[in-house]
Amino acid sequence: MQTKLPLMTKTKKWRVLDLYCCAGGAARGYELGGFDEIVGVDKVWKKEYPYEFIQADIEDFLFQQPIEWFQSFDLIHASPPCQFHSKTKHLAIAQGNLPSDVDHLPMIRGFLRSLDVPYVIENVPEAWNKEERKQITFSCGSHFDLGVQRHRYFEASFPMKQLKCDHNTPAWPIGPKGKPKPIGVYGSKGDKIKGMCHKSGKMQEGGWTAESVEEAQQAMGIQHISTWRNLCQALPPAYTEHVSKCFFEHMRAKETLAIPLKI
C-alpha cells in the first residue's frame, strides 16, 4: 500500500476569513504566513484593505450567510471591537473621542465554536479575565523587534506558542527615565502622555505617541496602511504571521498522525 503524501505538500489554496478586518493589518500577516486567499468583512468600508473585501454588519452577516460558506475556509480570524474593553478608552474620552460601547466577543465566540473550522479571536488583554488570560497566549511588539508594545491576546482552537517579551528591546526608544519605552499608536499623533506617579504623587511623562504616520508605520511593521486612524486600529502583521506559523505546525502534526503506515 502506497503512503499518502501529506496534505501540506499538495497543491492547495489556503483560505482565511478575516472578520472585523479593518484596514488589513492582520490580513497582511496571514499572507506573509502562507495563506493564499484572504477575505475580509467589516461594517465600514476600508479602501486600504488589500484583499477581497465584503462590507457588512457582522451581527447580520453571521446569520444571513450559509454555514457552508464559513466552512469553506481553513481558518477564521476575528478581531471584534476592542474599545469596550480597552484601558485606553478613558484617554480617548479625555481627547474628545467617543469610544465604542459594542461588545461582540461573546457572540463571535459562540458562533465560531459552533463551526467545525479552526479559529482565532484577537483582542486587548482586558477582554479576558485574569484566569482566562493564563490559558491563552499573547503577542507583544518586543517579540518581533517592533517599536510598539501593543499587547494583544489570542484565543485559538489550536495550540499557540507563547513567545517571551523583551521590554528592554533596542527597538524601543529611550524614555524620560532612561529606560526603553514603546511608541504609542493610538489617540492623537505627537502626544506626550502624562500620568500621576503612584510613588511620588507627581505628574510625569509616561510615554508618547508617534509623531507621524511614517513613524507609526515603522513601529507597527506596516506599509500599506497610510492613515493614522486605521493604524491606531490595526494589528501588527507580525502577530498573525506568528499565528499562521502555529496553525500550519498544527495542521502538519494532524496530517502526520493521519498518514497510514506502509504495508
mmCIF file of C-alpha atoms in Angstrom:
data_model
loop_
_atom_site.group_PDB
_atom_site.id
_atom_site.type_symbol
_atom_site.label_atom_id
_atom_site.label_comp_id
_atom_site.label_asym_id
_atom_site.label_seq_id
_atom_site.Cartn_x
_atom_site.Cartn_y
_atom_site.Cartn_z
ATOM 1 C CA MET A 1 0.000 0.000 0.000
ATOM 2 C CA GLN A 2 1.385 3.379 -1.022
ATOM 3 C CA THR A 3 1.787 6.016 1.647
ATOM 4 C CA LYS A 4 -0.304 9.108 1.087
ATOM 5 C CA LEU A 5 1.582 12.342 0.659
ATOM 6 C CA PRO A 6 0.961 14.835 3.470
ATOM 7 C CA LEU A 7 -1.668 17.408 2.625
ATOM 8 C CA MET A 8 0.837 20.230 3.173
ATOM 9 C CA THR A 9 2.884 19.059 0.176
ATOM 10 C CA LYS A 10 -0.086 19.068 -2.210
ATOM 11 C CA THR A 11 -1.213 21.990 -4.301
ATOM 12 C CA LYS A 12 -3.825 23.666 -2.123
ATOM 13 C CA LYS A 13 -5.015 27.217 -1.728
ATOM 14 C CA TRP A 14 -5.229 28.015 1.953
ATOM 15 C CA ARG A 15 -8.091 30.373 2.761
ATOM 16 C CA VAL A 16 -8.605 32.606 5.796
ATOM 17 C CA LEU A 17 -11.700 34.627 6.686
ATOM 18 C CA ASP A 18 -10.839 37.917 8.390
ATOM 19 C CA LEU A 19 -13.833 39.150 10.428
ATOM 20 C CA TYR A 20 -13.769 42.769 11.657
ATOM 21 C CA CYS A 21 -10.879 43.197 9.241
ATOM 22 C CA CYS A 22 -10.446 46.991 9.447
ATOM 23 C CA ALA A 23 -7.666 48.047 7.027
ATOM 24 C CA GLY A 24 -5.899 44.693 6.913
ATOM 25 C CA GLY A 25 -3.039 44.618 9.433
ATOM 26 C CA ALA A 26 -3.957 41.071 10.492
ATOM 27 C CA ALA A 27 -4.672 40.047 6.888
ATOM 28 C CA ARG A 28 -1.226 41.124 5.754
ATOM 29 C CA GLY A 29 0.296 38.862 8.410
ATOM 30 C CA TYR A 30 -1.722 35.903 7.161
ATOM 31 C CA GLU A 31 -0.429 36.485 3.648
ATOM 32 C CA LEU A 32 3.140 36.610 4.944
ATOM 33 C CA GLY A 33 2.391 33.452 6.944
ATOM 34 C CA GLY A 34 1.448 31.398 3.898
ATOM 35 C CA PHE A 35 -2.267 31.895 3.232
ATOM 36 C CA ASP A 36 -3.225 32.218 -0.430
ATOM 37 C CA GLU A 37 -6.724 33.682 -0.269
ATOM 38 C CA ILE A 38 -7.938 36.232 2.264
ATOM 39 C CA VAL A 39 -11.480 37.544 2.562
ATOM 40 C CA GLY A 40 -12.183 40.460 4.892
ATOM 41 C CA VAL A 41 -15.526 41.509 6.356
ATOM 42 C CA ASP A 42 -16.179 44.807 8.102
ATOM 43 C CA LYS A 43 -19.094 47.174 8.658
ATOM 44 C CA VAL A 44 -17.085 50.192 7.499
ATOM 45 C CA TRP A 45 -15.585 50.313 4.002
ATOM 46 C CA LYS A 46 -11.774 50.414 4.146
ATOM 47 C CA LYS A 47 -10.223 51.371 0.836
ATOM 48 C CA GLU A 48 -6.778 50.454 2.200
ATOM 49 C CA TYR A 49 -7.769 46.802 2.677
ATOM 50 C CA PRO A 50 -5.600 44.997 0.088
ATOM 51 C CA TYR A 51 -7.615 41.766 -0.341
ATOM 52 C CA GLU A 52 -11.177 40.735 -1.147
ATOM 53 C CA PHE A 53 -13.493 42.874 0.982
ATOM 54 C CA ILE A 54 -17.140 42.423 1.964
ATOM 55 C CA GLN A 55 -18.879 45.374 3.581
ATOM 56 C CA ALA A 56 -21.445 44.068 6.050
ATOM 57 C CA ASP A 57 -22.632 44.335 9.628
ATOM 58 C CA ILE A 58 -21.081 41.292 11.303
ATOM 59 C CA GLU A 59 -24.115 40.606 13.524
ATOM 60 C CA ASP A 60 -26.352 40.297 10.478
ATOM 61 C CA PHE A 61 -23.721 38.677 8.262
ATOM 62 C CA LEU A 62 -23.162 35.688 10.559
ATOM 63 C CA PHE A 63 -26.789 34.646 10.326
ATOM 64 C CA GLN A 64 -27.512 35.630 6.738
ATOM 65 C CA GLN A 65 -24.562 33.784 5.195
ATOM 66 C CA PRO A 66 -24.883 29.992 4.737
ATOM 67 C CA ILE A 67 -22.924 27.935 7.271
ATOM 68 C CA GLU A 68 -21.291 26.085 4.368
ATOM 69 C CA TRP A 69 -19.703 29.344 3.225
ATOM 70 C CA PHE A 70 -17.913 29.784 6.552
ATOM 71 C CA GLN A 71 -16.900 26.119 6.489
ATOM 72 C CA SER A 72 -15.175 26.628 3.129
ATOM 73 C CA PHE A 73 -12.341 28.446 4.927
ATOM 74 C CA ASP A 74 -9.336 26.762 6.535
ATOM 75 C CA LEU A 75 -9.112 29.347 9.320
ATOM 76 C CA ILE A 76 -11.368 32.112 10.651
ATOM 77 C CA HIS A 77 -9.835 35.124 12.384
ATOM 78 C CA ALA A 78 -11.963 37.591 14.363
ATOM 79 C CA SER A 79 -10.961 40.918 15.902
ATOM 80 C CA PRO A 80 -14.217 42.222 17.424
ATOM 81 C CA PRO A 81 -14.295 45.892 18.516
ATOM 82 C CA CYS A 82 -11.970 46.331 21.481
ATOM 83 C CA GLN A 83 -12.831 49.842 22.696
ATOM 84 C CA PHE A 84 -15.408 48.412 25.119
ATOM 85 C CA HIS A 85 -12.631 46.554 26.954
ATOM 86 C CA SER A 86 -9.583 48.743 26.288
ATOM 87 C CA LYS A 87 -7.970 50.613 29.159
ATOM 88 C CA THR A 88 -7.231 53.469 26.725
ATOM 89 C CA LYS A 89 -10.928 54.345 26.384
ATOM 90 C CA HIS A 90 -10.533 56.893 29.187
ATOM 91 C CA LEU A 91 -7.730 58.544 27.201
ATOM 92 C CA ALA A 92 -9.993 58.625 24.151
ATOM 93 C CA ILE A 93 -12.719 60.374 26.146
ATOM 94 C CA ALA A 94 -10.203 62.893 27.504
ATOM 95 C CA GLN A 95 -9.151 63.665 23.928
ATOM 96 C CA GLY A 96 -12.756 64.321 22.913
ATOM 97 C CA ASN A 97 -13.377 60.980 21.181
ATOM 98 C CA LEU A 98 -16.305 58.651 21.881
ATOM 99 C CA PRO A 99 -15.190 55.004 22.198
ATOM 100 C CA SER A 100 -17.481 52.208 21.085
ATOM 101 C CA ASP A 101 -19.649 50.504 23.711
ATOM 102 C CA VAL A 102 -20.169 47.428 21.499
ATOM 103 C CA ASP A 103 -19.068 44.045 22.898
ATOM 104 C CA HIS A 104 -19.242 41.352 20.207
ATOM 105 C CA LEU A 105 -16.832 38.950 21.903
ATOM 106 C CA PRO A 106 -19.427 36.588 23.468
ATOM 107 C CA MET A 107 -21.425 36.455 20.242
ATOM 108 C CA ILE A 108 -18.486 35.754 17.950
ATOM 109 C CA ARG A 109 -17.017 33.161 20.331
ATOM 110 C CA GLY A 110 -20.285 31.243 20.418
ATOM 111 C CA PHE A 111 -20.618 31.346 16.645
ATOM 112 C CA LEU A 112 -17.060 30.188 15.935
ATOM 113 C CA ARG A 113 -17.312 27.360 18.443
ATOM 114 C CA SER A 114 -20.397 26.109 16.610
ATOM 115 C CA LEU A 115 -18.393 25.618 13.394
ATOM 116 C CA ASP A 116 -16.009 22.803 12.632
ATOM 117 C CA VAL A 117 -13.373 25.297 11.468
ATOM 118 C CA PRO A 118 -10.141 26.317 13.237
ATOM 119 C CA TYR A 119 -10.446 29.833 14.610
ATOM 120 C CA VAL A 120 -8.611 32.546 16.487
ATOM 121 C CA ILE A 121 -10.099 35.532 18.333
ATOM 122 C CA GLU A 122 -7.842 38.529 18.945
ATOM 123 C CA ASN A 123 -8.419 41.341 21.409
ATOM 124 C CA VAL A 124 -6.943 43.539 24.143
ATOM 125 C CA PRO A 125 -5.936 41.881 27.444
ATOM 126 C CA GLU A 126 -8.941 43.295 29.296
ATOM 127 C CA ALA A 127 -11.336 41.295 27.101
ATOM 128 C CA TRP A 128 -10.495 38.221 29.200
ATOM 129 C CA ASN A 129 -10.384 37.874 32.963
ATOM 130 C CA LYS A 130 -7.199 37.049 34.854
ATOM 131 C CA GLU A 131 -7.821 33.300 34.937
ATOM 132 C CA GLU A 132 -8.730 33.174 31.243
ATOM 133 C CA ARG A 133 -5.541 35.023 30.295
ATOM 134 C CA LYS A 134 -3.500 32.258 31.920
ATOM 135 C CA GLN A 135 -4.918 29.792 29.398
ATOM 136 C CA ILE A 136 -4.286 31.745 26.188
ATOM 137 C CA THR A 137 -1.289 33.336 24.505
ATOM 138 C CA PHE A 138 -0.471 36.949 23.777
ATOM 139 C CA SER A 139 1.790 38.875 21.445
ATOM 140 C CA CYS A 140 3.950 41.903 22.210
ATOM 141 C CA GLY A 141 5.805 44.127 19.775
ATOM 142 C CA SER A 142 9.033 43.197 21.533
ATOM 143 C CA HIS A 143 8.554 39.594 20.349
ATOM 144 C CA PHE A 144 9.178 40.819 16.819
ATOM 145 C CA ASP A 145 11.551 43.798 17.321
ATOM 146 C CA LEU A 146 8.758 46.294 16.677
ATOM 147 C CA GLY A 147 8.646 49.814 18.095
ATOM 148 C CA VAL A 148 5.254 49.252 19.753
ATOM 149 C CA GLN A 149 4.331 47.165 22.779
ATOM 150 C CA ARG A 150 0.656 46.615 21.860
ATOM 151 C CA HIS A 151 -0.140 43.501 23.909
ATOM 152 C CA ARG A 152 -2.900 41.505 22.230
ATOM 153 C CA TYR A 153 -4.321 38.150 23.346
ATOM 154 C CA PHE A 154 -5.292 35.265 21.058
ATOM 155 C CA GLU A 155 -7.944 32.707 21.945
ATOM 156 C CA ALA A 156 -7.384 29.888 19.439
ATOM 157 C CA SER A 157 -8.859 26.455 18.781
ATOM 158 C CA PHE A 158 -5.361 25.078 18.100
ATOM 159 C CA PRO A 159 -2.090 25.239 20.087
ATOM 160 C CA MET A 160 -0.326 28.602 20.046
ATOM 161 C CA LYS A 161 3.313 29.019 21.061
ATOM 162 C CA GLN A 162 3.889 31.705 23.689
ATOM 163 C CA LEU A 163 6.851 33.938 22.923
ATOM 164 C CA LYS A 164 8.852 35.814 25.551
ATOM 165 C CA CYS A 165 8.679 39.587 25.989
ATOM 166 C CA ASP A 166 11.810 41.721 25.961
ATOM 167 C CA HIS A 167 10.819 45.133 27.283
ATOM 168 C CA ASN A 168 14.462 46.171 27.128
ATOM 169 C CA THR A 169 14.470 45.725 23.364
ATOM 170 C CA PRO A 170 16.629 48.188 21.400
ATOM 171 C CA ALA A 171 13.639 48.594 19.058
ATOM 172 C CA TRP A 172 12.062 50.896 21.667
ATOM 173 C CA PRO A 173 13.422 54.440 22.105
ATOM 174 C CA ILE A 174 14.804 55.502 25.468
ATOM 175 C CA GLY A 175 12.191 57.192 27.636
ATOM 176 C CA PRO A 176 12.427 60.019 30.202
ATOM 177 C CA LYS A 177 13.581 57.606 32.930
ATOM 178 C CA GLY A 178 16.460 56.331 30.820
ATOM 179 C CA LYS A 179 14.698 53.047 30.030
ATOM 180 C CA PRO A 180 13.232 51.769 26.736
ATOM 181 C CA LYS A 181 9.656 52.994 26.156
ATOM 182 C CA PRO A 182 7.444 51.763 23.310
ATOM 183 C CA ILE A 183 5.988 54.156 20.761
ATOM 184 C CA GLY A 184 2.249 54.669 21.083
ATOM 185 C CA VAL A 185 -0.013 54.336 18.054
ATOM 186 C CA TYR A 186 -3.389 55.422 19.467
ATOM 187 C CA GLY A 187 -5.196 58.632 20.347
ATOM 188 C CA SER A 188 -3.547 61.587 18.612
ATOM 189 C CA LYS A 189 -0.197 61.962 16.899
ATOM 190 C CA GLY A 190 2.617 63.574 18.865
ATOM 191 C CA ASP A 191 1.000 63.318 22.309
ATOM 192 C CA LYS A 192 3.210 63.359 25.399
ATOM 193 C CA ILE A 193 1.257 61.097 27.717
ATOM 194 C CA LYS A 194 1.318 62.211 31.336
ATOM 195 C CA GLY A 195 0.167 60.464 34.456
ATOM 196 C CA MET A 196 0.427 60.509 38.228
ATOM 197 C CA CYS A 197 3.365 58.634 39.732
ATOM 198 C CA HIS A 198 1.990 56.364 42.446
ATOM 199 C CA LYS A 199 5.201 56.672 44.490
ATOM 200 C CA SER A 200 5.944 60.412 44.314
ATOM 201 C CA GLY A 201 2.432 61.744 43.662
ATOM 202 C CA LYS A 202 3.855 63.978 40.923
ATOM 203 C CA MET A 203 2.783 64.258 37.305
ATOM 204 C CA GLN A 204 5.289 62.767 34.866
ATOM 205 C CA GLU A 205 5.582 61.685 31.276
ATOM 206 C CA GLY A 206 4.707 58.042 30.880
ATOM 207 C CA GLY A 207 5.200 57.655 27.143
ATOM 208 C CA TRP A 208 4.379 59.211 23.805
ATOM 209 C CA THR A 209 2.591 58.588 20.578
ATOM 210 C CA ALA A 210 4.269 58.565 17.173
ATOM 211 C CA GLU A 211 4.965 61.973 15.673
ATOM 212 C CA SER A 212 3.920 60.951 12.172
ATOM 213 C CA VAL A 213 2.200 58.252 10.134
ATOM 214 C CA GLU A 214 5.602 57.175 8.824
ATOM 215 C CA GLU A 215 6.932 56.658 12.358
ATOM 216 C CA ALA A 216 3.790 54.693 13.256
ATOM 217 C CA GLN A 217 4.124 52.502 10.151
ATOM 218 C CA GLN A 218 7.704 51.644 11.047
ATOM 219 C CA ALA A 219 6.837 50.963 14.693
ATOM 220 C CA MET A 220 3.975 48.663 13.673
ATOM 221 C CA GLY A 221 5.741 46.942 10.775
ATOM 222 C CA ILE A 222 3.001 48.042 8.363
ATOM 223 C CA GLN A 223 3.447 49.678 4.967
ATOM 224 C CA HIS A 224 0.095 49.505 3.178
ATOM 225 C CA ILE A 225 -1.897 51.431 5.806
ATOM 226 C CA SER A 226 -1.277 55.162 5.418
ATOM 227 C CA THR A 227 -3.924 56.808 7.617
ATOM 228 C CA TRP A 228 -3.458 57.436 11.328
ATOM 229 C CA ARG A 229 -6.933 56.277 12.348
ATOM 230 C CA ASN A 230 -6.532 52.945 10.566
ATOM 231 C CA LEU A 231 -3.068 52.430 12.055
ATOM 232 C CA CYS A 232 -4.494 53.024 15.544
ATOM 233 C CA GLN A 233 -6.969 50.182 14.969
ATOM 234 C CA ALA A 234 -4.559 47.823 13.210
ATOM 235 C CA LEU A 235 -2.874 44.666 14.387
ATOM 236 C CA PRO A 236 0.837 44.393 13.538
ATOM 237 C CA PRO A 237 1.193 41.830 10.710
ATOM 238 C CA ALA A 238 3.981 40.069 12.612
ATOM 239 C CA TYR A 239 1.389 38.884 15.142
ATOM 240 C CA THR A 240 -0.742 36.980 12.652
ATOM 241 C CA GLU A 241 2.313 35.768 10.790
ATOM 242 C CA HIS A 242 3.137 34.015 14.071
ATOM 243 C CA VAL A 243 -0.462 32.738 14.301
ATOM 244 C CA SER A 244 -0.066 31.320 10.781
ATOM 245 C CA LYS A 245 3.113 29.517 11.759
ATOM 246 C CA CYS A 246 1.368 27.908 14.751
ATOM 247 C CA PHE A 247 -1.638 26.972 12.598
ATOM 248 C CA PHE A 248 0.421 25.258 9.913
ATOM 249 C CA GLU A 249 2.502 23.425 12.528
ATOM 250 C CA HIS A 250 -0.773 22.165 13.985
ATOM 251 C CA MET A 251 -2.007 21.054 10.558
ATOM 252 C CA ARG A 252 1.250 19.236 9.815
ATOM 253 C CA ALA A 253 1.023 17.425 13.140
ATOM 254 C CA LYS A 254 -2.553 16.332 12.355
ATOM 255 C CA GLU A 255 -1.522 15.081 8.927
ATOM 256 C CA THR A 256 1.404 13.130 10.327
ATOM 257 C CA LEU A 257 -0.992 11.249 12.600
ATOM 258 C CA ALA A 258 -3.370 10.634 9.709
ATOM 259 C CA ILE A 259 -0.797 9.174 7.291
ATOM 260 C CA PRO A 260 -1.270 5.387 7.074
ATOM 261 C CA LEU A 261 1.753 3.147 7.553
ATOM 262 C CA LYS A 262 3.302 1.308 4.609
ATOM 263 C CA ILE A 263 2.373 -2.352 4.342
#
